[in-house]
Amino acid sequence: MSAGVRIIMFGRQGAGKGTQSARLAKHFDVPHISTGEMLRNAVKQDSVVGRAAKAVLDRGELVDDGLMVSLVQGRISQEDARTAGFVLDGFPRTIGQATAFDSLTQTRPVGFVIDLDVNREIVLGRLSSRRTCERCDAIYTATGKEPNNWKCEKCGGAVVQRTDDSPVAINKRLDVYETQTAPLISYYQGRGSLHVVDGLGSPDQVFDRIKTVVETGLRR
Ligand code: AMP
């Protein structure tokens, strides 16, 4: 059933892409490839890529297309992604990345582009209260009652606000989404591979909607 499932998850920051991508990847037994996570790991490791990307990430801007395409090219050419497929989370984010990715995947095109639809007002609220485990990237929602040294329930790491979840960076990221990433909706609509899924509701409800889209498509 899962052989060759290739999914792009797309949507505003805070729409729930990360959560839903992880669940989809588990369900279809394919790797979850999050470009944001790859970059954050590179920053933590202080690698060449991390050093090049850190300031851009902190400002909420987009990392250069060439660097992103080569990162993703390297990852999807690994054995697990080549054989089983992938859930790609956070890429492509510009028309330039999408066209480059089309050339890379000409022989095995992506089957599903899921646009997880949540409006700007709602994601702004979600992102402002989002907190993340520094170590394992688990996501929490702040209520204002948490201790100063909030620890992750899963791994014991420190739960903090991502530097790019500050109010200034959030607004910047959402503006960047509207100008650079939203045009991808019509790009993929033109190809007939776009599925708009309502991202409001519980994580289980949203997951069921996405799963139905993919499973229905796979049966065709
Ligand atoms: P995310 O976790 O997907 O919101 O990504 C966090 C940050 O990583 C973004 O705000 C960008 O600075 C950078 N980033 C992630 N994916 C891409 C991409 N495909 N193109 C350019 N920058 C990206």
PDB file of C-alpha atoms and ligand atoms in Angstrom:
ATOM      1  CA  MET A   1       0.000   0.000   0.000  1.00  0.00           C
ATOM      2  CA  SER A   2       2.717   2.497   0.955  1.00  0.00           C
ATOM      3  CA  ALA A   3       5.121   1.768  -1.935  1.00  0.00           C
ATOM      4  CA  GLY A   4       5.926   4.974  -3.762  1.00  0.00           C
ATOM      5  CA  VAL A   5       3.848   7.386  -1.675  1.00  0.00           C
ATOM      6  CA  ARG A   6       5.212  10.852  -2.408  1.00  0.00           C
ATOM      7  CA  ILE A   7       3.494  13.707  -0.627  1.00  0.00           C
ATOM      8  CA  ILE A   8       4.208  17.412  -0.357  1.00  0.00           C
ATOM      9  CA  MET A   9       2.662  19.092   2.686  1.00  0.00           C
ATOM     10  CA  PHE A  10       2.045  22.679   2.176  1.00  0.00           C
ATOM     11  CA  GLY A  11       0.350  25.477   4.174  1.00  0.00           C
ATOM     12  CA  ARG A  12       0.953  28.472   6.411  1.00  0.00           C
ATOM     13  CA  GLN A  13       3.369  28.189   9.307  1.00  0.00           C
ATOM     14  CA  GLY A  14       1.351  26.980  12.282  1.00  0.00           C
ATOM     15  CA  ALA A  15      -1.238  25.182  10.135  1.00  0.00           C
ATOM     16  CA  GLY A  16      -0.147  21.861  11.614  1.00  0.00           C
ATOM     17  CA  LYS A  17       2.112  20.664   8.767  1.00  0.00           C
ATOM     18  CA  GLY A  18       4.757  19.252  11.088  1.00  0.00           C
ATOM     19  CA  THR A  19       2.306  17.288  13.226  1.00  0.00           C
ATOM     20  CA  GLN A  20       0.354  15.946  10.278  1.00  0.00           C
ATOM     21  CA  SER A  21       3.469  15.150   8.239  1.00  0.00           C
ATOM     22  CA  ALA A  22       4.882  13.076  11.086  1.00  0.00           C
ATOM     23  CA  ARG A  23       1.617  11.143  11.387  1.00  0.00           C
ATOM     24  CA  LEU A  24       1.362  10.590   7.642  1.00  0.00           C
ATOM     25  CA  ALA A  25       4.955   9.397   7.464  1.00  0.00           C
ATOM     26  CA  LYS A  26       4.291   6.903  10.246  1.00  0.00           C
ATOM     27  CA  HIS A  27       1.050   5.727   8.662  1.00  0.00           C
ATOM     28  CA  PHE A  28       2.536   5.172   5.202  1.00  0.00           C
ATOM     29  CA  ASP A  29       5.913   4.066   6.572  1.00  0.00           C
ATOM     30  CA  VAL A  30       7.934   6.632   4.662  1.00  0.00           C
ATOM     31  CA  PRO A  31      10.489   9.192   5.883  1.00  0.00           C
ATOM     32  CA  HIS A  32       9.275  12.571   7.110  1.00  0.00           C
ATOM     33  CA  ILE A  33      11.536  15.145   5.510  1.00  0.00           C
ATOM     34  CA  SER A  34      11.205  18.540   7.178  1.00  0.00           C
ATOM     35  CA  THR A  35      13.483  21.166   5.660  1.00  0.00           C
ATOM     36  CA  GLY A  36      12.949  23.468   8.672  1.00  0.00           C
ATOM     37  CA  GLU A  37      14.116  20.690  10.986  1.00  0.00           C
ATOM     38  CA  MET A  38      17.099  19.904   8.751  1.00  0.00           C
ATOM     39  CA  LEU A  39      18.123  23.556   8.923  1.00  0.00           C
ATOM     40  CA  ARG A  40      17.564  23.839  12.677  1.00  0.00           C
ATOM     41  CA  ASN A  41      19.692  20.722  13.195  1.00  0.00           C
ATOM     42  CA  ALA A  42      22.403  22.198  10.994  1.00  0.00           C
ATOM     43  CA  VAL A  43      22.333  25.358  13.144  1.00  0.00           C
ATOM     44  CA  LYS A  44      22.555  23.292  16.361  1.00  0.00           C
ATOM     45  CA  GLN A  45      25.516  21.381  14.943  1.00  0.00           C
ATOM     46  CA  ASP A  46      27.110  24.634  13.785  1.00  0.00           C
ATOM     47  CA  SER A  47      27.794  23.072  10.383  1.00  0.00           C
ATOM     48  CA  VAL A  48      28.680  25.073   7.266  1.00  0.00           C
ATOM     49  CA  VAL A  49      25.015  25.002   6.175  1.00  0.00           C
ATOM     50  CA  GLY A  50      23.907  25.955   9.699  1.00  0.00           C
ATOM     51  CA  ARG A  51      26.228  28.933   9.818  1.00  0.00           C
ATOM     52  CA  ALA A  52      25.029  30.101   6.400  1.00  0.00           C
ATOM     53  CA  ALA A  53      21.360  29.731   7.370  1.00  0.00           C
ATOM     54  CA  LYS A  54      21.159  30.892  11.019  1.00  0.00           C
ATOM     55  CA  ALA A  55      20.657  34.629  10.522  1.00  0.00           C
ATOM     56  CA  VAL A  56      18.158  34.031   7.712  1.00  0.00           C
ATOM     57  CA  LEU A  57      16.133  31.648   9.900  1.00  0.00           C
ATOM     58  CA  ASP A  58      16.147  34.068  12.830  1.00  0.00           C
ATOM     59  CA  ARG A  59      14.826  36.852  10.614  1.00  0.00           C
ATOM     60  CA  GLY A  60      12.031  34.587   9.332  1.00  0.00           C
ATOM     61  CA  GLU A  61      13.238  34.865   5.743  1.00  0.00           C
ATOM     62  CA  LEU A  62      13.805  32.095   3.213  1.00  0.00           C
ATOM     63  CA  VAL A  63      17.115  30.337   2.732  1.00  0.00           C
ATOM     64  CA  ASP A  64      18.542  30.480  -0.784  1.00  0.00           C
ATOM     65  CA  ASP A  65      16.817  28.212  -3.339  1.00  0.00           C
ATOM     66  CA  GLY A  66      20.070  26.609  -4.528  1.00  0.00           C
ATOM     67  CA  LEU A  67      21.025  25.511  -1.015  1.00  0.00           C
ATOM     68  CA  MET A  68      17.538  24.184  -0.313  1.00  0.00           C
ATOM     69  CA  VAL A  69      17.311  22.240  -3.555  1.00  0.00           C
ATOM     70  CA  SER A  70      20.676  20.582  -2.957  1.00  0.00           C
ATOM     71  CA  LEU A  71      19.730  19.699   0.646  1.00  0.00           C
ATOM     72  CA  VAL A  72      16.493  18.081  -0.507  1.00  0.00           C
ATOM     73  CA  GLN A  73      18.139  16.403  -3.484  1.00  0.00           C
ATOM     74  CA  GLY A  74      20.660  14.801  -1.129  1.00  0.00           C
ATOM     75  CA  ARG A  75      17.942  13.594   1.223  1.00  0.00           C
ATOM     76  CA  ILE A  76      15.507  12.155  -1.344  1.00  0.00           C
ATOM     77  CA  SER A  77      18.303  10.254  -3.060  1.00  0.00           C
ATOM     78  CA  GLN A  78      18.897   8.222   0.109  1.00  0.00           C
ATOM     79  CA  GLU A  79      17.741   4.619   0.046  1.00  0.00           C
ATOM     80  CA  ASP A  80      14.650   4.974   2.281  1.00  0.00           C
ATOM     81  CA  ALA A  81      13.169   7.851   0.288  1.00  0.00           C
ATOM     82  CA  ARG A  82      14.130   6.363  -3.074  1.00  0.00           C
ATOM     83  CA  THR A  83      12.385   3.098  -2.394  1.00  0.00           C
ATOM     84  CA  ALA A  84       9.401   3.980  -0.184  1.00  0.00           C
ATOM     85  CA  GLY A  85       8.753   7.643  -0.975  1.00  0.00           C
ATOM     86  CA  PHE A  86       8.450  10.533   1.469  1.00  0.00           C
ATOM     87  CA  VAL A  87       6.385  13.202   3.132  1.00  0.00           C
ATOM     88  CA  LEU A  88       8.058  16.489   2.316  1.00  0.00           C
ATOM     89  CA  ASP A  89       7.283  19.169   4.891  1.00  0.00           C
ATOM     90  CA  GLY A  90       8.253  22.785   4.211  1.00  0.00           C
ATOM     91  CA  PHE A  91       9.591  22.342   0.682  1.00  0.00           C
ATOM     92  CA  PRO A  92       9.119  23.623  -1.969  1.00  0.00           C
ATOM     93  CA  ARG A  93       8.455  27.151  -0.747  1.00  0.00           C
ATOM     94  CA  THR A  94       9.105  29.146  -3.921  1.00  0.00           C
ATOM     95  CA  ILE A  95       8.295  28.679  -7.593  1.00  0.00           C
ATOM     96  CA  GLY A  96      12.050  28.321  -8.215  1.00  0.00           C
ATOM     97  CA  GLN A  97      12.254  25.405  -5.766  1.00  0.00           C
ATOM     98  CA  ALA A  98       9.132  23.808  -7.258  1.00  0.00           C
ATOM     99  CA  THR A  99      10.444  23.887 -10.825  1.00  0.00           C
ATOM    100  CA  ALA A 100      13.853  22.559  -9.731  1.00  0.00           C
ATOM    101  CA  PHE A 101      12.118  19.820  -7.761  1.00  0.00           C
ATOM    102  CA  ASP A 102       9.968  18.904 -10.782  1.00  0.00           C
ATOM    103  CA  SER A 103      13.130  18.287 -12.802  1.00  0.00           C
ATOM    104  CA  LEU A 104      14.629  16.171 -10.016  1.00  0.00           C
ATOM    105  CA  THR A 105      11.518  14.015  -9.742  1.00  0.00           C
ATOM    106  CA  GLN A 106      10.616  13.755 -13.418  1.00  0.00           C
ATOM    107  CA  THR A 107      10.748   9.978 -13.452  1.00  0.00           C
ATOM    108  CA  ARG A 108       8.894   9.587 -10.129  1.00  0.00           C
ATOM    109  CA  PRO A 109       6.669  12.602  -9.660  1.00  0.00           C
ATOM    110  CA  VAL A 110       5.006  13.586  -6.416  1.00  0.00           C
ATOM    111  CA  GLY A 111       1.487  12.164  -6.264  1.00  0.00           C
ATOM    112  CA  PHE A 112      -0.132  14.454  -3.711  1.00  0.00           C
ATOM    113  CA  VAL A 113       0.271  18.076  -2.806  1.00  0.00           C
ATOM    114  CA  ILE A 114      -1.769  18.749   0.314  1.00  0.00           C
ATOM    115  CA  ASP A 115      -2.568  22.359   1.129  1.00  0.00           C
ATOM    116  CA  LEU A 116      -3.436  22.407   4.808  1.00  0.00           C
ATOM    117  CA  ASP A 117      -5.759  25.362   4.924  1.00  0.00           C
ATOM    118  CA  VAL A 118      -5.833  27.525   8.084  1.00  0.00           C
ATOM    119  CA  ASN A 119      -6.284  31.283   7.859  1.00  0.00           C
ATOM    120  CA  ARG A 120      -3.685  33.834   8.942  1.00  0.00           C
ATOM    121  CA  GLU A 121      -5.532  35.051  12.010  1.00  0.00           C
ATOM    122  CA  ILE A 122      -5.732  31.565  13.476  1.00  0.00           C
ATOM    123  CA  VAL A 123      -2.126  30.596  12.748  1.00  0.00           C
ATOM    124  CA  LEU A 124      -0.935  33.882  14.294  1.00  0.00           C
ATOM    125  CA  GLY A 125      -2.596  32.874  17.568  1.00  0.00           C
ATOM    126  CA  ARG A 126      -1.201  29.349  17.369  1.00  0.00           C
ATOM    127  CA  LEU A 127       2.360  30.471  16.606  1.00  0.00           C
ATOM    128  CA  SER A 128       2.444  33.073  19.372  1.00  0.00           C
ATOM    129  CA  SER A 129       1.737  30.427  22.005  1.00  0.00           C
ATOM    130  CA  ARG A 130       3.818  27.681  20.370  1.00  0.00           C
ATOM    131  CA  ARG A 131       6.758  26.380  22.334  1.00  0.00           C
ATOM    132  CA  THR A 132       9.213  23.757  21.141  1.00  0.00           C
ATOM    133  CA  CYS A 133      11.555  21.289  22.790  1.00  0.00           C
ATOM    134  CA  GLU A 134      15.095  22.358  21.995  1.00  0.00           C
ATOM    135  CA  ARG A 135      16.224  18.748  21.857  1.00  0.00           C
ATOM    136  CA  CYS A 136      13.487  16.697  20.149  1.00  0.00           C
ATOM    137  CA  ASP A 137      11.321  19.414  18.515  1.00  0.00           C
ATOM    138  CA  ALA A 138       8.147  18.259  20.346  1.00  0.00           C
ATOM    139  CA  ILE A 139       5.538  21.001  20.221  1.00  0.00           C
ATOM    140  CA  TYR A 140       3.669  22.501  23.197  1.00  0.00           C
ATOM    141  CA  THR A 141       1.152  25.295  23.676  1.00  0.00           C
ATOM    142  CA  ALA A 142       1.949  27.877  26.334  1.00  0.00           C
ATOM    143  CA  THR A 143      -0.861  28.924  28.661  1.00  0.00           C
ATOM    144  CA  GLY A 144       1.213  31.342  30.742  1.00  0.00           C
ATOM    145  CA  LYS A 145       1.255  29.017  33.749  1.00  0.00           C
ATOM    146  CA  GLU A 146       4.395  27.082  32.870  1.00  0.00           C
ATOM    147  CA  PRO A 147       7.521  27.085  35.052  1.00  0.00           C
ATOM    148  CA  ASN A 148      10.574  29.062  33.930  1.00  0.00           C
ATOM    149  CA  ASN A 149      12.571  25.890  33.424  1.00  0.00           C
ATOM    150  CA  TRP A 150       9.864  24.053  31.439  1.00  0.00           C
ATOM    151  CA  LYS A 151      11.042  20.558  30.504  1.00  0.00           C
ATOM    152  CA  CYS A 152       9.869  18.350  27.637  1.00  0.00           C
ATOM    153  CA  GLU A 153       7.671  15.433  28.746  1.00  0.00           C
ATOM    154  CA  LYS A 154       9.168  13.208  26.056  1.00  0.00           C
ATOM    155  CA  CYS A 155      12.910  13.749  26.421  1.00  0.00           C
ATOM    156  CA  GLY A 156      13.521  16.159  29.308  1.00  0.00           C
ATOM    157  CA  GLY A 157      14.944  18.842  26.976  1.00  0.00           C
ATOM    158  CA  ALA A 158      14.248  22.536  27.561  1.00  0.00           C
ATOM    159  CA  VAL A 159      10.929  23.784  26.148  1.00  0.00           C
ATOM    160  CA  VAL A 160      11.499  27.232  24.637  1.00  0.00           C
ATOM    161  CA  GLN A 161      10.070  29.665  22.126  1.00  0.00           C
ATOM    162  CA  ARG A 162      11.772  29.204  18.756  1.00  0.00           C
ATOM    163  CA  THR A 163      13.701  32.353  17.849  1.00  0.00           C
ATOM    164  CA  ASP A 164      11.620  32.585  14.672  1.00  0.00           C
ATOM    165  CA  ASP A 165       8.368  32.337  16.654  1.00  0.00           C
ATOM    166  CA  SER A 166       8.910  35.854  18.052  1.00  0.00           C
ATOM    167  CA  PRO A 167       6.113  38.294  17.055  1.00  0.00           C
ATOM    168  CA  VAL A 168       8.323  40.145  14.541  1.00  0.00           C
ATOM    169  CA  ALA A 169       9.623  36.965  12.897  1.00  0.00           C
ATOM    170  CA  ILE A 170       6.153  35.373  12.835  1.00  0.00           C
ATOM    171  CA  ASN A 171       4.706  38.292  10.899  1.00  0.00           C
ATOM    172  CA  LYS A 172       7.682  38.274   8.565  1.00  0.00           C
ATOM    173  CA  ARG A 173       7.284  34.532   7.924  1.00  0.00           C
ATOM    174  CA  LEU A 174       3.580  34.884   7.207  1.00  0.00           C
ATOM    175  CA  ASP A 175       4.258  37.781   4.795  1.00  0.00           C
ATOM    176  CA  VAL A 176       6.915  35.684   3.070  1.00  0.00           C
ATOM    177  CA  TYR A 177       4.378  32.859   2.817  1.00  0.00           C
ATOM    178  CA  GLU A 178       1.828  35.100   1.058  1.00  0.00           C
ATOM    179  CA  THR A 179       4.309  36.575  -1.426  1.00  0.00           C
ATOM    180  CA  GLN A 180       6.627  33.648  -2.171  1.00  0.00           C
ATOM    181  CA  THR A 181       4.882  30.420  -1.202  1.00  0.00           C
ATOM    182  CA  ALA A 182       1.155  30.985  -1.820  1.00  0.00           C
ATOM    183  CA  PRO A 183       1.749  31.249  -5.623  1.00  0.00           C
ATOM    184  CA  LEU A 184       2.567  27.533  -5.477  1.00  0.00           C
ATOM    185  CA  ILE A 185      -1.142  26.848  -4.933  1.00  0.00           C
ATOM    186  CA  SER A 186      -1.988  27.801  -8.516  1.00  0.00           C
ATOM    187  CA  TYR A 187       1.230  26.168  -9.737  1.00  0.00           C
ATOM    188  CA  TYR A 188       0.113  22.782  -8.370  1.00  0.00           C
ATOM    189  CA  GLN A 189      -3.544  23.392  -9.171  1.00  0.00           C
ATOM    190  CA  GLY A 190      -2.517  23.643 -12.798  1.00  0.00           C
ATOM    191  CA  ARG A 191      -0.976  20.202 -12.541  1.00  0.00           C
ATOM    192  CA  GLY A 192      -4.046  18.639 -10.958  1.00  0.00           C
ATOM    193  CA  SER A 193      -2.111  17.328  -7.971  1.00  0.00           C
ATOM    194  CA  LEU A 194      -3.361  19.852  -5.377  1.00  0.00           C
ATOM    195  CA  HIS A 195      -5.766  18.847  -2.613  1.00  0.00           C
ATOM    196  CA  VAL A 196      -6.966  21.553  -0.258  1.00  0.00           C
ATOM    197  CA  VAL A 197      -7.709  20.100   3.177  1.00  0.00           C
ATOM    198  CA  ASP A 198      -9.396  22.032   5.990  1.00  0.00           C
ATOM    199  CA  GLY A 199      -6.797  22.296   8.772  1.00  0.00           C
ATOM    200  CA  LEU A 200      -9.270  23.259  11.501  1.00  0.00           C
ATOM    201  CA  GLY A 201     -10.312  20.678  14.058  1.00  0.00           C
ATOM    202  CA  SER A 202      -8.547  18.194  16.275  1.00  0.00           C
ATOM    203  CA  PRO A 203      -5.297  16.624  15.026  1.00  0.00           C
ATOM    204  CA  ASP A 204      -7.199  13.326  14.629  1.00  0.00           C
ATOM    205  CA  GLN A 205      -9.934  14.915  12.521  1.00  0.00           C
ATOM    206  CA  VAL A 206      -7.425  16.678  10.272  1.00  0.00           C
ATOM    207  CA  PHE A 207      -5.368  13.517   9.919  1.00  0.00           C
ATOM    208  CA  ASP A 208      -8.454  11.524   8.869  1.00  0.00           C
ATOM    209  CA  ARG A 209      -9.190  14.079   6.156  1.00  0.00           C
ATOM    210  CA  ILE A 210      -5.680  13.906   4.734  1.00  0.00           C
ATOM    211  CA  LYS A 211      -5.514  10.120   4.974  1.00  0.00           C
ATOM    212  CA  THR A 212      -8.804   9.838   3.070  1.00  0.00           C
ATOM    213  CA  VAL A 213      -7.473  12.058   0.275  1.00  0.00           C
ATOM    214  CA  VAL A 214      -4.284  10.022  -0.078  1.00  0.00           C
ATOM    215  CA  GLU A 215      -5.877   6.585   0.249  1.00  0.00           C
ATOM    216  CA  THR A 216      -8.608   7.489  -2.247  1.00  0.00           C
ATOM    217  CA  GLY A 217      -5.967   8.708  -4.683  1.00  0.00           C
ATOM    218  CA  LEU A 218      -3.853   5.571  -4.245  1.00  0.00           C
ATOM    219  CA  ARG A 219      -6.843   3.347  -5.072  1.00  0.00           C
ATOM    220  CA  ARG A 220      -7.448   5.093  -8.397  1.00  0.00           C
TER     221      ARG A 220
HETATM  222  P1  AMP B   1       9.678  25.667   9.107  1.00  0.00           P
HETATM  223  O1  AMP B   1      10.034  24.887  10.307  1.00  0.00           O
HETATM  224  O2  AMP B   1       9.248  24.825   7.957  1.00  0.00           O
HETATM  225  O3  AMP B   1       8.709  26.793   9.394  1.00  0.00           O
HETATM  226  O4  AMP B   1      11.038  26.381   8.614  1.00  0.00           O
HETATM  227  C1  AMP B   1      11.756  27.244   9.468  1.00  0.00           C
HETATM  228  C2  AMP B   1      12.621  28.172   8.641  1.00  0.00           C
HETATM  229  O5  AMP B   1      13.552  27.408   7.868  1.00  0.00           O
HETATM  230  C3  AMP B   1      11.874  29.022   7.616  1.00  0.00           C
HETATM  231  O6  AMP B   1      11.308  30.202   8.179  1.00  0.00           O
HETATM  232  C4  AMP B   1      13.003  29.346   6.635  1.00  0.00           C
HETATM  233  O7  AMP B   1      13.874  30.334   7.142  1.00  0.00           O
HETATM  234  C5  AMP B   1      13.774  28.029   6.590  1.00  0.00           C
HETATM  235  N1  AMP B   1      13.261  27.104   5.554  1.00  0.00           N
HETATM  236  C6  AMP B   1      12.673  25.900   5.744  1.00  0.00           C
HETATM  237  N2  AMP B   1      12.334  25.336   4.573  1.00  0.00           N
HETATM  238  C7  AMP B   1      12.725  26.210   3.619  1.00  0.00           C
HETATM  239  C8  AMP B   1      12.642  26.219   2.205  1.00  0.00           C
HETATM  240  N3  AMP B   1      12.085  25.221   1.526  1.00  0.00           N
HETATM  241  N4  AMP B   1      13.148  27.288   1.547  1.00  0.00           N
HETATM  242  C9  AMP B   1      13.730  28.310   2.203  1.00  0.00           C
HETATM  243  N5  AMP B   1      13.826  28.379   3.540  1.00  0.00           N
HETATM  244  C10 AMP B   1      13.328  27.340   4.249  1.00  0.00           C
END
